[in-house]
Amino acid sequence: MNHLSLPLFLCLFVSACFVQAADRPSTQKPNILIYLADDLGYGSINSYGAPEHLLKTPHLNQLAAAGVQIDNAYTPASVCTPTRYAMLAGEYSWRSRLKKGVITKTDYTLLDWNRVSLAKWMQRQGYATAHVGKWHLGYKGNGPVLNLLGDLSPGPNGVGFDYHFGVPSNLEDIHKVYVENYGVWGLRSDTLKPWGNNWYAKRKGKVGPYIGYDAPQRVTEHVMTMTTDKAVAWLEQQSSDQPFFLYYGAVAVHNPIEPAPELRGSSNCGLYGDFIQEVDHTFGRMVQTLKDKGLYENTLIIFASDNGGEGYASGMPHNDAEDAGLSINGPLRGKKGDIWEGGFKTPLIMSHPSGHIPAGARSHARVSIVDFYATLADYIAGPDVLEQLGAPDSISFKDVLLSPTDSAFERPPLVLSDRDGRKALRFDQWKYIEASTGKKKQPALLFDLQADPLEAHNLLRAQPQIAERGRQLLEAIVDGDDQLAWDGGGGGFRHAPAFDPRSGRFHLELKAITGATGHPYCYAYKDVPATEGQAWEAEIYAKLTEVPGGGRASAQFKLAFFNAKGDKLRTYESAKLTKLGSDYERLSTRGTAPKGTATVRMTSVVSLQGETGTVAAYFDDARVTSGQTVFESGFESGAVR
């Protein structure tokens, strides 16, 4: 996806402001602190409309006074895992194996350990990096993950964090323990003794015990304090000699609503208000630590939330807060998990006291958490670095930070996805929502959010041309990625971001994993029309990368001809690439369509032979040609065997 071009005078202005930032020594690079709240809705803090007589968020108020508050900020998904993935990967999660929902208790690390994540990019810039708090992006290199015993790599450390102290999934996950770096914190033995009944099971009237590790068990109302203590301890170890990047994932205000004992009763809207105030309190502790260390002035601080606030019909602390007058998601329709605005629009405040971000400013620019990667890279290293990032869906909004009220920034169309994987597109003043075809069949919708911010009037029939434009734009951005599967048992295939040294548009990752079968292979293909007698050539660039494990691997490109009934008539194959860790090499083959040909199929294949292990193959710049006819495309289907 191309990044927006700014008017020339803005380019000159930005360049003038940032040439010093790009060229200054590494010790002068800004520190980065991202505080990501959990399920904190648009209207849940004072600067976004929460009444101070109900609850108080003084530290976040101070952050807004010291920086820029963005009133039109979106999360790329209305549930947590996809947003966290997008923030660190710079791509929508539906381009990964996660097509909907969140990762489950048996899922392995969602982030690809071969890619340069935001955290790895920070490491390459000389940053000390840490993640503390909620993770919910998985551990280990393959699944199913039945428990957290043993080595949890790659996990957070494998995707770019020097230090990790975290809650595996959420405040009441069945693990009930903390993880530090590559293992369960305080683990004494591999003994498992299931016990108790977790919050989710109780709520459904069922029995769901915790796994029962032989390790310290988390105390729910102390988790925010514990993780904040760890974050503060890590910050206290930092100095001005090396820049740092801390990503803190709060477990509040996710269910169950269990604020620290000392904060219970501190608000005037019940436990939910108390929990929001704990978010503010813990954020304030980190800021105070930065000030005590003399690091505050040169720290870019980002406060955000992973999705909108939760909502219930009755009987929950959320209802008590709403009955008291709190609008958890402000004036917006919907809640966490929904396709409506209340699931995606969240608070976003950014401040850098010694930088070029003005204090006390507000912006109405449309931005997204998926844009953090490009924005931070631009802010730290300058705009020239943007084309080198493996973050295909991330757009820098640095100009919004520099000139919040005067910026000409206009984000390209933004894709949103709900709990069920249904997608919407924000473009201009419009929101197009695709039809859903699953169990919950819903028609396509179109809203003019400028005239109808509550999404009350469907304009699909009244504005068919706008609706069709939205549909086509969404289809072009998705580009077939949601048709690909991942982790079919012996491996997987997906469209993936380009990896150096190539940067073609249609990049594919195939993975073969020994386990389900002794000699797995994985392929993905694309069919194009053909007629008998045509001479066809096919080429692709391939690279084999060893991931945890071993094995003898190969990658190959094939050209096959089929008749109208789908019968295979003939196949031509390229030479095999067998060298692991090689640079991209061109694989090519050619052939003439035999009698009866209706389609020609280009197929990328990766296979693993002989030994237990895992191998990944990356393919780029696939094309098939016949005379003047050229097909350059992504892959539309595939399988694992």
JSON list of N, CA and C in Angstrom, two decimals, residues 33-38 84 130-136 139 163-173 176-180 185 217-236 246-253 258 260 262 275 278-279 281-287 289:
[
{"chain": "A", "resi": 33, "resn": "LEU", "atom": "N", "xyz": [7.11, 4.79, 25.19]},
{"chain": "A", "resi": 33, "resn": "LEU", "atom": "CA", "xyz": [6.26, 4.08, 26.14]},
{"chain": "A", "resi": 33, "resn": "LEU", "atom": "C", "xyz": [4.86, 3.97, 25.54]},
{"chain": "A", "resi": 34, "resn": "ILE", "atom": "N", "xyz": [4.42, 2.75, 25.28]},
{"chain": "A", "resi": 34, "resn": "ILE", "atom": "CA", "xyz": [3.05, 2.52, 24.84]},
{"chain": "A", "resi": 34, "resn": "ILE", "atom": "C", "xyz": [2.29, 1.87, 25.99]},
{"chain": "A", "resi": 35, "resn": "TYR", "atom": "N", "xyz": [1.26, 2.55, 26.45]},
{"chain": "A", "resi": 35, "resn": "TYR", "atom": "CA", "xyz": [0.38, 1.99, 27.48]},
{"chain": "A", "resi": 35, "resn": "TYR", "atom": "C", "xyz": [-0.93, 1.64, 26.76]},
{"chain": "A", "resi": 36, "resn": "LEU", "atom": "N", "xyz": [-1.21, 0.35, 26.63]},
{"chain": "A", "resi": 36, "resn": "LEU", "atom": "CA", "xyz": [-2.41, -0.11, 25.93]},
{"chain": "A", "resi": 36, "resn": "LEU", "atom": "C", "xyz": [-3.39, -0.68, 26.93]},
{"chain": "A", "resi": 37, "resn": "ALA", "atom": "N", "xyz": [-4.48, 0.05, 27.16]},
{"chain": "A", "resi": 37, "resn": "ALA", "atom": "CA", "xyz": [-5.52, -0.43, 28.07]},
{"chain": "A", "resi": 37, "resn": "ALA", "atom": "C", "xyz": [-6.34, -1.53, 27.39]},
{"chain": "A", "resi": 38, "resn": "ASP", "atom": "N", "xyz": [-7.07, -2.27, 28.18]},
{"chain": "A", "resi": 38, "resn": "ASP", "atom": "CA", "xyz": [-7.85, -3.41, 27.69]},
{"chain": "A", "resi": 38, "resn": "ASP", "atom": "C", "xyz": [-9.34, -3.10, 27.80]},
{"chain": "A", "resi": 84, "resn": "ARG", "atom": "N", "xyz": [-3.58, -6.07, 18.81]},
{"chain": "A", "resi": 84, "resn": "ARG", "atom": "CA", "xyz": [-2.21, -6.20, 19.31]},
{"chain": "A", "resi": 84, "resn": "ARG", "atom": "C", "xyz": [-1.27, -6.71, 18.21]},
{"chain": "A", "resi": 130, "resn": "ALA", "atom": "N", "xyz": [11.04, -4.01, 25.97]},
{"chain": "A", "resi": 130, "resn": "ALA", "atom": "CA", "xyz": [10.38, -4.84, 26.97]},
{"chain": "A", "resi": 130, "resn": "ALA", "atom": "C", "xyz": [8.88, -4.84, 26.73]},
{"chain": "A", "resi": 131, "resn": "HIS", "atom": "N", "xyz": [8.27, -5.98, 27.01]},
{"chain": "A", "resi": 131, "resn": "HIS", "atom": "CA", "xyz": [6.81, -6.07, 27.09]},
{"chain": "A", "resi": 131, "resn": "HIS", "atom": "C", "xyz": [6.45, -6.53, 28.49]},
{"chain": "A", "resi": 132, "resn": "VAL", "atom": "N", "xyz": [5.51, -5.83, 29.09]},
{"chain": "A", "resi": 132, "resn": "VAL", "atom": "CA", "xyz": [5.02, -6.18, 30.41]},
{"chain": "A", "resi": 132, "resn": "VAL", "atom": "C", "xyz": [3.49, -6.11, 30.38]},
{"chain": "A", "resi": 133, "resn": "GLY", "atom": "N", "xyz": [2.83, -7.10, 31.00]},
{"chain": "A", "resi": 133, "resn": "GLY", "atom": "CA", "xyz": [1.38, -7.09, 31.08]},
{"chain": "A", "resi": 133, "resn": "GLY", "atom": "C", "xyz": [0.73, -8.09, 30.15]},
{"chain": "A", "resi": 134, "resn": "LYS", "atom": "N", "xyz": [-0.47, -7.75, 29.71]},
{"chain": "A", "resi": 134, "resn": "LYS", "atom": "CA", "xyz": [-1.24, -8.66, 28.86]},
{"chain": "A", "resi": 134, "resn": "LYS", "atom": "C", "xyz": [-0.53, -8.89, 27.53]},
{"chain": "A", "resi": 135, "resn": "TRP", "atom": "N", "xyz": [-0.42, -10.17, 27.12]},
{"chain": "A", "resi": 135, "resn": "TRP", "atom": "CA", "xyz": [0.22, -10.54, 25.88]},
{"chain": "A", "resi": 135, "resn": "TRP", "atom": "C", "xyz": [-0.82, -10.97, 24.84]},
{"chain": "A", "resi": 136, "resn": "HIS", "atom": "N", "xyz": [-1.41, -12.10, 25.00]},
{"chain": "A", "resi": 136, "resn": "HIS", "atom": "CA", "xyz": [-2.50, -12.64, 24.16]},
{"chain": "A", "resi": 136, "resn": "HIS", "atom": "C", "xyz": [-2.12, -12.73, 22.68]},
{"chain": "A", "resi": 139, "resn": "TYR", "atom": "N", "xyz": [2.39, -18.34, 22.70]},
{"chain": "A", "resi": 139, "resn": "TYR", "atom": "CA", "xyz": [3.74, -18.80, 23.01]},
{"chain": "A", "resi": 139, "resn": "TYR", "atom": "C", "xyz": [4.04, -20.07, 22.22]},
{"chain": "A", "resi": 163, "resn": "TYR", "atom": "N", "xyz": [12.99, -8.24, 27.23]},
{"chain": "A", "resi": 163, "resn": "TYR", "atom": "CA", "xyz": [12.44, -8.69, 28.51]},
{"chain": "A", "resi": 163, "resn": "TYR", "atom": "C", "xyz": [10.93, -8.80, 28.38]},
{"chain": "A", "resi": 164, "resn": "HIS", "atom": "N", "xyz": [10.37, -9.82, 29.03]},
{"chain": "A", "resi": 164, "resn": "HIS", "atom": "CA", "xyz": [8.93, -10.04, 29.03]},
{"chain": "A", "resi": 164, "resn": "HIS", "atom": "C", "xyz": [8.49, -10.52, 30.40]},
{"chain": "A", "resi": 165, "resn": "PHE", "atom": "N", "xyz": [7.47, -9.87, 30.93]},
{"chain": "A", "resi": 165, "resn": "PHE", "atom": "CA", "xyz": [6.79, -10.35, 32.13]},
{"chain": "A", "resi": 165, "resn": "PHE", "atom": "C", "xyz": [5.31, -10.15, 31.87]},
{"chain": "A", "resi": 166, "resn": "GLY", "atom": "N", "xyz": [4.58, -11.26, 31.73]},
{"chain": "A", "resi": 166, "resn": "GLY", "atom": "CA", "xyz": [3.24, -11.07, 31.23]},
{"chain": "A", "resi": 166, "resn": "GLY", "atom": "C", "xyz": [2.18, -12.00, 31.75]},
{"chain": "A", "resi": 167, "resn": "VAL", "atom": "N", "xyz": [0.95, -11.60, 31.44]},
{"chain": "A", "resi": 167, "resn": "VAL", "atom": "CA", "xyz": [-0.24, -12.40, 31.61]},
{"chain": "A", "resi": 167, "resn": "VAL", "atom": "C", "xyz": [-0.51, -13.05, 30.26]},
{"chain": "A", "resi": 168, "resn": "PRO", "atom": "N", "xyz": [-0.56, -14.37, 30.17]},
{"chain": "A", "resi": 168, "resn": "PRO", "atom": "CA", "xyz": [-0.64, -15.02, 28.86]},
{"chain": "A", "resi": 168, "resn": "PRO", "atom": "C", "xyz": [-1.78, -14.53, 27.96]},
{"chain": "A", "resi": 169, "resn": "SER", "atom": "N", "xyz": [-3.00, -14.45, 28.51]},
{"chain": "A", "resi": 169, "resn": "SER", "atom": "CA", "xyz": [-4.14, -14.07, 27.67]},
{"chain": "A", "resi": 169, "resn": "SER", "atom": "C", "xyz": [-4.91, -12.89, 28.24]},
{"chain": "A", "resi": 170, "resn": "ASN", "atom": "N", "xyz": [-5.55, -13.09, 29.38]},
{"chain": "A", "resi": 170, "resn": "ASN", "atom": "CA", "xyz": [-6.32, -12.00, 29.99]},
{"chain": "A", "resi": 170, "resn": "ASN", "atom": "C", "xyz": [-6.39, -12.19, 31.49]},
{"chain": "A", "resi": 171, "resn": "LEU", "atom": "N", "xyz": [-7.13, -11.34, 32.12]},
{"chain": "A", "resi": 171, "resn": "LEU", "atom": "CA", "xyz": [-7.12, -11.29, 33.58]},
{"chain": "A", "resi": 171, "resn": "LEU", "atom": "C", "xyz": [-7.55, -12.61, 34.23]},
{"chain": "A", "resi": 172, "resn": "GLU", "atom": "N", "xyz": [-8.39, -13.39, 33.57]},
{"chain": "A", "resi": 172, "resn": "GLU", "atom": "CA", "xyz": [-8.90, -14.62, 34.17]},
{"chain": "A", "resi": 172, "resn": "GLU", "atom": "C", "xyz": [-8.68, -15.81, 33.25]},
{"chain": "A", "resi": 173, "resn": "ASP", "atom": "N", "xyz": [-7.54, -15.87, 32.57]},
{"chain": "A", "resi": 173, "resn": "ASP", "atom": "CA", "xyz": [-7.27, -17.04, 31.73]},
{"chain": "A", "resi": 173, "resn": "ASP", "atom": "C", "xyz": [-6.99, -18.26, 32.61]},
{"chain": "A", "resi": 176, "resn": "LYS", "atom": "N", "xyz": [-3.59, -18.80, 34.99]},
{"chain": "A", "resi": 176, "resn": "LYS", "atom": "CA", "xyz": [-3.56, -18.25, 36.36]},
{"chain": "A", "resi": 176, "resn": "LYS", "atom": "C", "xyz": [-2.15, -18.02, 36.88]},
{"chain": "A", "resi": 177, "resn": "VAL", "atom": "N", "xyz": [-1.19, -17.88, 35.96]},
{"chain": "A", "resi": 177, "resn": "VAL", "atom": "CA", "xyz": [0.20, -17.63, 36.35]},
{"chain": "A", "resi": 177, "resn": "VAL", "atom": "C", "xyz": [0.75, -16.49, 35.50]},
{"chain": "A", "resi": 178, "resn": "TYR", "atom": "N", "xyz": [1.93, -16.02, 35.88]},
{"chain": "A", "resi": 178, "resn": "TYR", "atom": "CA", "xyz": [2.67, -15.06, 35.07]},
{"chain": "A", "resi": 178, "resn": "TYR", "atom": "C", "xyz": [3.73, -15.81, 34.27]},
{"chain": "A", "resi": 179, "resn": "VAL", "atom": "N", "xyz": [4.13, -15.20, 33.16]},
{"chain": "A", "resi": 179, "resn": "VAL", "atom": "CA", "xyz": [5.24, -15.73, 32.37]},
{"chain": "A", "resi": 179, "resn": "VAL", "atom": "C", "xyz": [6.35, -14.70, 32.39]},
{"chain": "A", "resi": 180, "resn": "GLU", "atom": "N", "xyz": [7.57, -15.14, 32.64]},
{"chain": "A", "resi": 180, "resn": "GLU", "atom": "CA", "xyz": [8.73, -14.25, 32.56]},
{"chain": "A", "resi": 180, "resn": "GLU", "atom": "C", "xyz": [9.69, -14.82, 31.53]},
{"chain": "A", "resi": 185, "resn": "TRP", "atom": "N", "xyz": [6.70, -18.01, 35.44]},
{"chain": "A", "resi": 185, "resn": "TRP", "atom": "CA", "xyz": [7.40, -17.32, 36.52]},
{"chain": "A", "resi": 185, "resn": "TRP", "atom": "C", "xyz": [7.26, -18.12, 37.83]},
{"chain": "A", "resi": 217, "resn": "GLN", "atom": "N", "xyz": [0.30, -18.55, 41.94]},
{"chain": "A", "resi": 217, "resn": "GLN", "atom": "CA", "xyz": [-0.93, -18.29, 41.21]},
{"chain": "A", "resi": 217, "resn": "GLN", "atom": "C", "xyz": [-1.26, -16.79, 41.28]},
{"chain": "A", "resi": 218, "resn": "ARG", "atom": "N", "xyz": [-1.74, -16.25, 40.16]},
{"chain": "A", "resi": 218, "resn": "ARG", "atom": "CA", "xyz": [-2.11, -14.83, 40.15]},
{"chain": "A", "resi": 218, "resn": "ARG", "atom": "C", "xyz": [-3.29, -14.56, 41.09]},
{"chain": "A", "resi": 219, "resn": "VAL", "atom": "N", "xyz": [-3.24, -13.45, 41.77]},
{"chain": "A", "resi": 219, "resn": "VAL", "atom": "CA", "xyz": [-4.37, -12.97, 42.57]},
{"chain": "A", "resi": 219, "resn": "VAL", "atom": "C", "xyz": [-5.02, -11.87, 41.74]},
{"chain": "A", "resi": 220, "resn": "THR", "atom": "N", "xyz": [-6.25, -12.08, 41.33]},
{"chain": "A", "resi": 220, "resn": "THR", "atom": "CA", "xyz": [-6.87, -11.25, 40.30]},
{"chain": "A", "resi": 220, "resn": "THR", "atom": "C", "xyz": [-6.80, -9.76, 40.60]},
{"chain": "A", "resi": 221, "resn": "GLU", "atom": "N", "xyz": [-7.18, -9.36, 41.82]},
{"chain": "A", "resi": 221, "resn": "GLU", "atom": "CA", "xyz": [-7.22, -7.93, 42.13]},
{"chain": "A", "resi": 221, "resn": "GLU", "atom": "C", "xyz": [-5.83, -7.31, 42.32]},
{"chain": "A", "resi": 222, "resn": "HIS", "atom": "N", "xyz": [-4.78, -8.15, 42.27]},
{"chain": "A", "resi": 222, "resn": "HIS", "atom": "CA", "xyz": [-3.42, -7.63, 42.42]},
{"chain": "A", "resi": 222, "resn": "HIS", "atom": "C", "xyz": [-2.64, -7.62, 41.10]},
{"chain": "A", "resi": 223, "resn": "VAL", "atom": "N", "xyz": [-3.26, -8.07, 40.01]},
{"chain": "A", "resi": 223, "resn": "VAL", "atom": "CA", "xyz": [-2.52, -8.21, 38.75]},
{"chain": "A", "resi": 223, "resn": "VAL", "atom": "C", "xyz": [-2.06, -6.86, 38.21]},
{"chain": "A", "resi": 224, "resn": "MET", "atom": "N", "xyz": [-2.92, -5.86, 38.26]},
{"chain": "A", "resi": 224, "resn": "MET", "atom": "CA", "xyz": [-2.50, -4.53, 37.78]},
{"chain": "A", "resi": 224, "resn": "MET", "atom": "C", "xyz": [-1.32, -4.00, 38.59]},
{"chain": "A", "resi": 225, "resn": "THR", "atom": "N", "xyz": [-1.36, -4.20, 39.90]},
{"chain": "A", "resi": 225, "resn": "THR", "atom": "CA", "xyz": [-0.26, -3.74, 40.75]},
{"chain": "A", "resi": 225, "resn": "THR", "atom": "C", "xyz": [1.02, -4.50, 40.44]},
{"chain": "A", "resi": 226, "resn": "MET", "atom": "N", "xyz": [0.90, -5.83, 40.30]},
{"chain": "A", "resi": 226, "resn": "MET", "atom": "CA", "xyz": [2.07, -6.66, 40.05]},
{"chain": "A", "resi": 226, "resn": "MET", "atom": "C", "xyz": [2.74, -6.30, 38.73]},
{"chain": "A", "resi": 227, "resn": "THR", "atom": "N", "xyz": [1.95, -6.20, 37.67]},
{"chain": "A", "resi": 227, "resn": "THR", "atom": "CA", "xyz": [2.55, -5.90, 36.37]},
{"chain": "A", "resi": 227, "resn": "THR", "atom": "C", "xyz": [3.10, -4.48, 36.32]},
{"chain": "A", "resi": 228, "resn": "THR", "atom": "N", "xyz": [2.45, -3.56, 37.02]},
{"chain": "A", "resi": 228, "resn": "THR", "atom": "CA", "xyz": [2.98, -2.19, 37.08]},
{"chain": "A", "resi": 228, "resn": "THR", "atom": "C", "xyz": [4.29, -2.17, 37.84]},
{"chain": "A", "resi": 229, "resn": "ASP", "atom": "N", "xyz": [4.37, -2.92, 38.94]},
{"chain": "A", "resi": 229, "resn": "ASP", "atom": "CA", "xyz": [5.63, -3.02, 39.68]},
{"chain": "A", "resi": 229, "resn": "ASP", "atom": "C", "xyz": [6.76, -3.49, 38.77]},
{"chain": "A", "resi": 230, "resn": "LYS", "atom": "N", "xyz": [6.48, -4.49, 37.93]},
{"chain": "A", "resi": 230, "resn": "LYS", "atom": "CA", "xyz": [7.50, -5.02, 37.02]},
{"chain": "A", "resi": 230, "resn": "LYS", "atom": "C", "xyz": [7.88, -3.98, 35.96]},
{"chain": "A", "resi": 231, "resn": "ALA", "atom": "N", "xyz": [6.89, -3.26, 35.45]},
{"chain": "A", "resi": 231, "resn": "ALA", "atom": "CA", "xyz": [7.19, -2.23, 34.45]},
{"chain": "A", "resi": 231, "resn": "ALA", "atom": "C", "xyz": [8.03, -1.11, 35.06]},
{"chain": "A", "resi": 232, "resn": "VAL", "atom": "N", "xyz": [7.66, -0.69, 36.26]},
{"chain": "A", "resi": 232, "resn": "VAL", "atom": "CA", "xyz": [8.42, 0.36, 36.94]},
{"chain": "A", "resi": 232, "resn": "VAL", "atom": "C", "xyz": [9.84, -0.11, 37.23]},
{"chain": "A", "resi": 233, "resn": "ALA", "atom": "N", "xyz": [9.99, -1.35, 37.67]},
{"chain": "A", "resi": 233, "resn": "ALA", "atom": "CA", "xyz": [11.33, -1.88, 37.96]},
{"chain": "A", "resi": 233, "resn": "ALA", "atom": "C", "xyz": [12.19, -1.88, 36.71]},
{"chain": "A", "resi": 234, "resn": "TRP", "atom": "N", "xyz": [11.59, -2.23, 35.57]},
{"chain": "A", "resi": 234, "resn": "TRP", "atom": "CA", "xyz": [12.36, -2.23, 34.32]},
{"chain": "A", "resi": 234, "resn": "TRP", "atom": "C", "xyz": [12.72, -0.80, 33.92]},
{"chain": "A", "resi": 235, "resn": "LEU", "atom": "N", "xyz": [11.79, 0.13, 34.07]},
{"chain": "A", "resi": 235, "resn": "LEU", "atom": "CA", "xyz": [12.08, 1.52, 33.74]},
{"chain": "A", "resi": 235, "resn": "LEU", "atom": "C", "xyz": [13.19, 2.07, 34.63]},
{"chain": "A", "resi": 236, "resn": "GLU", "atom": "N", "xyz": [13.22, 1.66, 35.88]},
{"chain": "A", "resi": 236, "resn": "GLU", "atom": "CA", "xyz": [14.25, 2.15, 36.80]},
{"chain": "A", "resi": 236, "resn": "GLU", "atom": "C", "xyz": [15.65, 1.68, 36.40]},
{"chain": "A", "resi": 246, "resn": "LEU", "atom": "N", "xyz": [9.11, 0.45, 25.77]},
{"chain": "A", "resi": 246, "resn": "LEU", "atom": "CA", "xyz": [8.30, -0.35, 26.68]},
{"chain": "A", "resi": 246, "resn": "LEU", "atom": "C", "xyz": [6.88, -0.40, 26.17]},
{"chain": "A", "resi": 247, "resn": "TYR", "atom": "N", "xyz": [6.39, -1.61, 25.93]},
{"chain": "A", "resi": 247, "resn": "TYR", "atom": "CA", "xyz": [4.98, -1.83, 25.60]},
{"chain": "A", "resi": 247, "resn": "TYR", "atom": "C", "xyz": [4.34, -2.46, 26.82]},
{"chain": "A", "resi": 248, "resn": "TYR", "atom": "N", "xyz": [3.45, -1.69, 27.47]},
{"chain": "A", "resi": 248, "resn": "TYR", "atom": "CA", "xyz": [2.75, -2.18, 28.64]},
{"chain": "A", "resi": 248, "resn": "TYR", "atom": "C", "xyz": [1.31, -2.46, 28.27]},
{"chain": "A", "resi": 249, "resn": "GLY", "atom": "N", "xyz": [0.86, -3.70, 28.46]},
{"chain": "A", "resi": 249, "resn": "GLY", "atom": "CA", "xyz": [-0.51, -4.09, 28.19]},
{"chain": "A", "resi": 249, "resn": "GLY", "atom": "C", "xyz": [-1.27, -4.25, 29.50]},
{"chain": "A", "resi": 250, "resn": "ALA", "atom": "N", "xyz": [-2.12, -3.29, 29.81]},
{"chain": "A", "resi": 250, "resn": "ALA", "atom": "CA", "xyz": [-2.91, -3.38, 31.04]},
{"chain": "A", "resi": 250, "resn": "ALA", "atom": "C", "xyz": [-3.95, -4.49, 30.91]},
{"chain": "A", "resi": 251, "resn": "VAL", "atom": "N", "xyz": [-4.28, -5.15, 32.02]},
{"chain": "A", "resi": 251, "resn": "VAL", "atom": "CA", "xyz": [-5.37, -6.12, 32.01]},
{"chain": "A", "resi": 251, "resn": "VAL", "atom": "C", "xyz": [-6.71, -5.46, 32.30]},
{"chain": "A", "resi": 252, "resn": "ALA", "atom": "N", "xyz": [-6.69, -4.21, 32.75]},
{"chain": "A", "resi": 252, "resn": "ALA", "atom": "CA", "xyz": [-7.91, -3.45, 33.01]},
{"chain": "A", "resi": 252, "resn": "ALA", "atom": "C", "xyz": [-8.29, -2.67, 31.73]},
{"chain": "A", "resi": 253, "resn": "VAL", "atom": "N", "xyz": [-9.59, -2.57, 31.43]},
{"chain": "A", "resi": 253, "resn": "VAL", "atom": "CA", "xyz": [-10.72, -2.89, 32.28]},
{"chain": "A", "resi": 253, "resn": "VAL", "atom": "C", "xyz": [-11.47, -4.13, 31.77]},
{"chain": "A", "resi": 258, "resn": "GLU", "atom": "N", "xyz": [-12.12, -6.33, 38.72]},
{"chain": "A", "resi": 258, "resn": "GLU", "atom": "CA", "xyz": [-11.52, -6.56, 40.04]},
{"chain": "A", "resi": 258, "resn": "GLU", "atom": "C", "xyz": [-10.41, -5.54, 40.30]},
{"chain": "A", "resi": 260, "resn": "ALA", "atom": "N", "xyz": [-7.83, -3.05, 42.44]},
{"chain": "A", "resi": 260, "resn": "ALA", "atom": "CA", "xyz": [-7.01, -3.26, 43.64]},
{"chain": "A", "resi": 260, "resn": "ALA", "atom": "C", "xyz": [-7.83, -2.89, 44.88]},
{"chain": "A", "resi": 262, "resn": "GLU", "atom": "N", "xyz": [-7.21, -1.27, 47.52]},
{"chain": "A", "resi": 262, "resn": "GLU", "atom": "CA", "xyz": [-7.09, 0.12, 48.00]},
{"chain": "A", "resi": 262, "resn": "GLU", "atom": "C", "xyz": [-7.83, 1.12, 47.14]},
{"chain": "A", "resi": 275, "resn": "PHE", "atom": "N", "xyz": [-12.01, 0.59, 38.51]},
{"chain": "A", "resi": 275, "resn": "PHE", "atom": "CA", "xyz": [-11.04, -0.08, 37.64]},
{"chain": "A", "resi": 275, "resn": "PHE", "atom": "C", "xyz": [-10.46, 0.90, 36.62]},
{"chain": "A", "resi": 278, "resn": "GLU", "atom": "N", "xyz": [-7.92, 2.80, 38.27]},
{"chain": "A", "resi": 278, "resn": "GLU", "atom": "CA", "xyz": [-6.67, 2.06, 38.43]},
{"chain": "A", "resi": 278, "resn": "GLU", "atom": "C", "xyz": [-5.81, 2.14, 37.18]},
{"chain": "A", "resi": 279, "resn": "VAL", "atom": "N", "xyz": [-6.45, 2.17, 36.01]},
{"chain": "A", "resi": 279, "resn": "VAL", "atom": "CA", "xyz": [-5.70, 2.40, 34.77]},
{"chain": "A", "resi": 279, "resn": "VAL", "atom": "C", "xyz": [-4.95, 3.72, 34.88]},
{"chain": "A", "resi": 281, "resn": "HIS", "atom": "N", "xyz": [-4.18, 5.39, 37.59]},
{"chain": "A", "resi": 281, "resn": "HIS", "atom": "CA", "xyz": [-3.21, 5.33, 38.69]},
{"chain": "A", "resi": 281, "resn": "HIS", "atom": "C", "xyz": [-1.92, 4.64, 38.25]},
{"chain": "A", "resi": 282, "resn": "THR", "atom": "N", "xyz": [-2.04, 3.49, 37.58]},
{"chain": "A", "resi": 282, "resn": "THR", "atom": "CA", "xyz": [-0.85, 2.76, 37.16]},
{"chain": "A", "resi": 282, "resn": "THR", "atom": "C", "xyz": [-0.09, 3.51, 36.07]},
{"chain": "A", "resi": 283, "resn": "PHE", "atom": "N", "xyz": [-0.84, 4.15, 35.18]},
{"chain": "A", "resi": 283, "resn": "PHE", "atom": "CA", "xyz": [-0.18, 4.98, 34.17]},
{"chain": "A", "resi": 283, "resn": "PHE", "atom": "C", "xyz": [0.61, 6.09, 34.86]},
{"chain": "A", "resi": 284, "resn": "GLY", "atom": "N", "xyz": [0.02, 6.71, 35.86]},
{"chain": "A", "resi": 284, "resn": "GLY", "atom": "CA", "xyz": [0.70, 7.78, 36.58]},
{"chain": "A", "resi": 284, "resn": "GLY", "atom": "C", "xyz": [1.97, 7.32, 37.27]},
{"chain": "A", "resi": 285, "resn": "ARG", "atom": "N", "xyz": [1.97, 6.09, 37.77]},
{"chain": "A", "resi": 285, "resn": "ARG", "atom": "CA", "xyz": [3.19, 5.55, 38.41]},
{"chain": "A", "resi": 285, "resn": "ARG", "atom": "C", "xyz": [4.34, 5.47, 37.40]},
{"chain": "A", "resi": 286, "resn": "MET", "atom": "N", "xyz": [4.04, 5.05, 36.19]},
{"chain": "A", "resi": 286, "resn": "MET", "atom": "CA", "xyz": [5.10, 4.94, 35.17]},
{"chain": "A", "resi": 286, "resn": "MET", "atom": "C", "xyz": [5.63, 6.30, 34.78]},
{"chain": "A", "resi": 287, "resn": "VAL", "atom": "N", "xyz": [4.72, 7.26, 34.61]},
{"chain": "A", "resi": 287, "resn": "VAL", "atom": "CA", "xyz": [5.16, 8.61, 34.26]},
{"chain": "A", "resi": 287, "resn": "VAL", "atom": "C", "xyz": [6.02, 9.19, 35.37]},
{"chain": "A", "resi": 289, "resn": "THR", "atom": "N", "xyz": [7.88, 7.58, 37.44]},
{"chain": "A", "resi": 289, "resn": "THR", "atom": "CA", "xyz": [9.18, 6.92, 37.38]},
{"chain": "A", "resi": 289, "resn": "THR", "atom": "C", "xyz": [10.07, 7.56, 36.33]}
]
